[in-house]
Coordinates of C-alpha atoms in Angstrom, one line a residue:
M20 CA 26.0 2.2 -23.8
H21 CA 22.8 4.1 -24.7
G22 CA 23.0 7.8 -25.4
E23 CA 21.1 8.8 -22.2
D24 CA 23.1 6.6 -19.9
E25 CA 25.4 9.3 -18.6
R26 CA 22.6 11.8 -18.1
Y27 CA 20.6 9.3 -15.9
M28 CA 23.7 8.2 -14.1
A29 CA 24.4 11.8 -13.2
L30 CA 21.0 11.8 -11.6
A31 CA 22.0 8.7 -9.6
I32 CA 25.1 10.5 -8.5
D33 CA 22.9 13.4 -7.3
E34 CA 21.0 10.8 -5.2
A35 CA 24.3 9.4 -3.9
A36 CA 25.2 13.0 -2.8
K37 CA 22.0 13.1 -0.7
A38 CA 23.2 9.9 1.1
R39 CA 26.6 11.4 1.7
A40 CA 25.1 14.6 3.1
I41 CA 23.4 12.6 6.0
G42 CA 26.5 10.4 6.7
E43 CA 25.4 7.4 4.6
V44 CA 27.5 5.5 2.2
P45 CA 27.0 7.5 -1.0
I46 CA 25.1 5.2 -3.3
G47 CA 22.2 6.4 -5.5
A48 CA 19.8 4.8 -7.8
V49 CA 17.3 6.0 -10.5
I50 CA 14.7 3.9 -12.5
V51 CA 13.7 5.1 -16.0
R52 CA 10.9 3.9 -18.1
E53 CA 10.2 5.3 -21.6
G54 CA 12.5 8.3 -21.1
A55 CA 10.8 9.3 -17.8
V56 CA 12.4 9.0 -14.3
I57 CA 9.8 7.0 -12.3
A58 CA 11.8 6.4 -9.1
Q59 CA 15.0 7.6 -7.4
A60 CA 16.5 6.8 -4.1
Y61 CA 19.7 6.6 -2.0
N62 CA 21.3 4.4 0.6
Q63 CA 19.7 4.8 4.0
R64 CA 20.9 1.7 6.0
E65 CA 22.3 3.8 8.9
T66 CA 19.5 6.3 9.0
L67 CA 16.8 3.6 9.2
Q68 CA 18.9 0.9 10.8
E69 CA 17.5 -1.4 8.1
P70 CA 19.8 -3.9 6.4
T71 CA 17.8 -3.8 3.2
A72 CA 17.6 0.0 2.8
H73 CA 19.9 -0.1 -0.2
A74 CA 19.4 2.5 -2.9
E75 CA 18.3 0.0 -5.4
L76 CA 15.7 -1.7 -3.3
S77 CA 14.2 1.6 -2.2
A78 CA 14.0 2.7 -5.9
L79 CA 12.5 -0.7 -6.9
R80 CA 9.8 -0.3 -4.2
E81 CA 9.0 3.3 -5.4
A82 CA 8.8 2.1 -9.0
G83 CA 6.5 -0.7 -8.2
R84 CA 4.2 1.6 -6.3
K85 CA 4.1 4.2 -9.1
L86 CA 3.5 1.6 -11.8
G87 CA 1.1 -0.5 -9.6
T88 CA 3.0 -3.7 -10.3
W89 CA 6.1 -5.5 -9.2
R90 CA 6.9 -6.4 -12.8
L91 CA 9.2 -3.6 -13.9
T92 CA 9.6 -4.7 -17.5
G93 CA 10.5 -1.8 -19.8
C94 CA 12.6 -0.2 -17.0
T95 CA 16.2 0.6 -16.7
L96 CA 17.9 0.8 -13.2
Y97 CA 20.8 3.2 -12.9
V98 CA 23.0 2.8 -9.8
T99 CA 26.3 4.3 -8.8
L100 CA 27.8 1.1 -7.4
E101 CA 27.5 -2.4 -9.0
P102 CA 24.7 -4.3 -7.0
C103 CA 25.4 -6.6 -4.2
P104 CA 23.8 -10.2 -4.3
M105 CA 20.6 -8.9 -2.6
C106 CA 20.1 -6.1 -5.0
A107 CA 21.1 -8.2 -8.1
G108 CA 18.5 -10.7 -7.1
A109 CA 15.9 -8.0 -6.7
V110 CA 16.8 -6.8 -10.3
V111 CA 16.2 -10.4 -11.6
L112 CA 12.9 -10.8 -9.5
S113 CA 11.6 -7.5 -10.5
R114 CA 12.1 -8.2 -14.2
I115 CA 14.1 -5.0 -14.8
D116 CA 15.2 -5.1 -18.4
R117 CA 18.4 -3.2 -18.1
L118 CA 20.9 -2.5 -15.4
V119 CA 23.4 0.3 -15.7
F120 CA 26.0 0.7 -12.9
G121 CA 28.8 3.2 -12.3
A122 CA 31.7 1.7 -10.3
P123 CA 32.4 -2.0 -10.1
D124 CA 32.3 -3.5 -6.6
P125 CA 35.3 -5.8 -6.0
K126 CA 33.8 -6.8 -2.6
A127 CA 30.2 -7.7 -3.4
G128 CA 29.5 -7.0 -7.1
C129 CA 27.1 -9.4 -8.6
A130 CA 26.6 -7.9 -12.1
G131 CA 29.9 -9.2 -13.4
T132 CA 32.7 -8.6 -10.9
L133 CA 32.4 -11.5 -8.4
M134 CA 29.6 -13.2 -10.3
N135 CA 26.9 -12.2 -12.8
L136 CA 23.7 -13.0 -11.1
V137 CA 21.6 -10.7 -13.3
Q138 CA 22.5 -12.6 -16.4
D139 CA 22.6 -16.2 -15.1
S140 CA 20.6 -18.2 -17.6
R141 CA 19.4 -20.6 -14.8
F142 CA 16.9 -17.8 -13.7
N143 CA 13.8 -17.1 -15.7
H144 CA 14.8 -13.6 -16.3
Q145 CA 18.1 -11.9 -17.3
A146 CA 18.9 -8.1 -17.6
E147 CA 21.0 -6.4 -20.0
V148 CA 24.1 -5.0 -18.2
A149 CA 26.2 -1.9 -18.8
G150 CA 29.0 -1.1 -16.4
N151 CA 31.5 1.6 -15.7
V152 CA 29.2 4.5 -16.8
L153 CA 30.7 7.5 -15.1
G154 CA 32.5 4.9 -13.2
E155 CA 35.5 7.1 -12.1
Q156 CA 33.1 9.7 -10.7
C157 CA 31.0 7.1 -8.9
G158 CA 34.1 5.4 -7.6
A159 CA 35.5 8.7 -6.4
L160 CA 32.4 9.4 -4.3
L161 CA 33.0 6.2 -2.3
T162 CA 36.7 6.5 -2.1
D163 CA 36.4 10.1 -0.8
F164 CA 33.6 9.1 1.7
F165 CA 35.7 6.2 3.2
S166 CA 38.9 8.3 3.3
N167 CA 37.0 10.9 5.3
L168 CA 35.5 8.4 7.5
R169 CA 38.9 6.8 8.4
R170 CA 40.5 10.4 8.9
E171 CA 37.6 11.1 11.3
K172 CA 38.0 7.9 13.3
R173 CA 41.7 8.5 13.6
G174 CA 41.0 12.1 14.8
R175 CA 38.5 10.8 17.5
A176 CA 41.1 8.1 18.5
N177 CA 43.7 10.9 19.0
D178 CA 41.2 13.0 21.1
R179 CA 40.7 10.2 23.7
P180 CA 42.0 11.1 27.2
E181 CA 44.9 9.0 28.4
I182 CA 44.2 6.7 31.2

């Protein structure tokens, strides 16, 4: 783990809080290059009704626009949840040098949990990976969000009129 990892992950957590505030799954991402934050984003799948509106992909798009290139060499991506296959593939294809994630994802994690797509030597690029950076905090965001969602659904089910 690099010295600044927790500081930048805290910024990704701030992005995740923005998602939570609008009813989105709380996942946030930040991209850093040479000590400067060049992109930050949060999950917006529900808001945009867009299956690819993951925090990582939005941050990668923003970083590419800012740098004027799709090749994001020299960049580190910080994300609160281990990337899914789609986002892990985007890490490889964008040439991100380093991926740092918070909580592992037992259902879709492709940076070491289910598979390690970002370090597969069959691809022409691999990223360095650091996981579990502020992992408990990142995991708690998700656990709390889904607990509240289930509680709200139960409450709505109990409010239905009897037929």
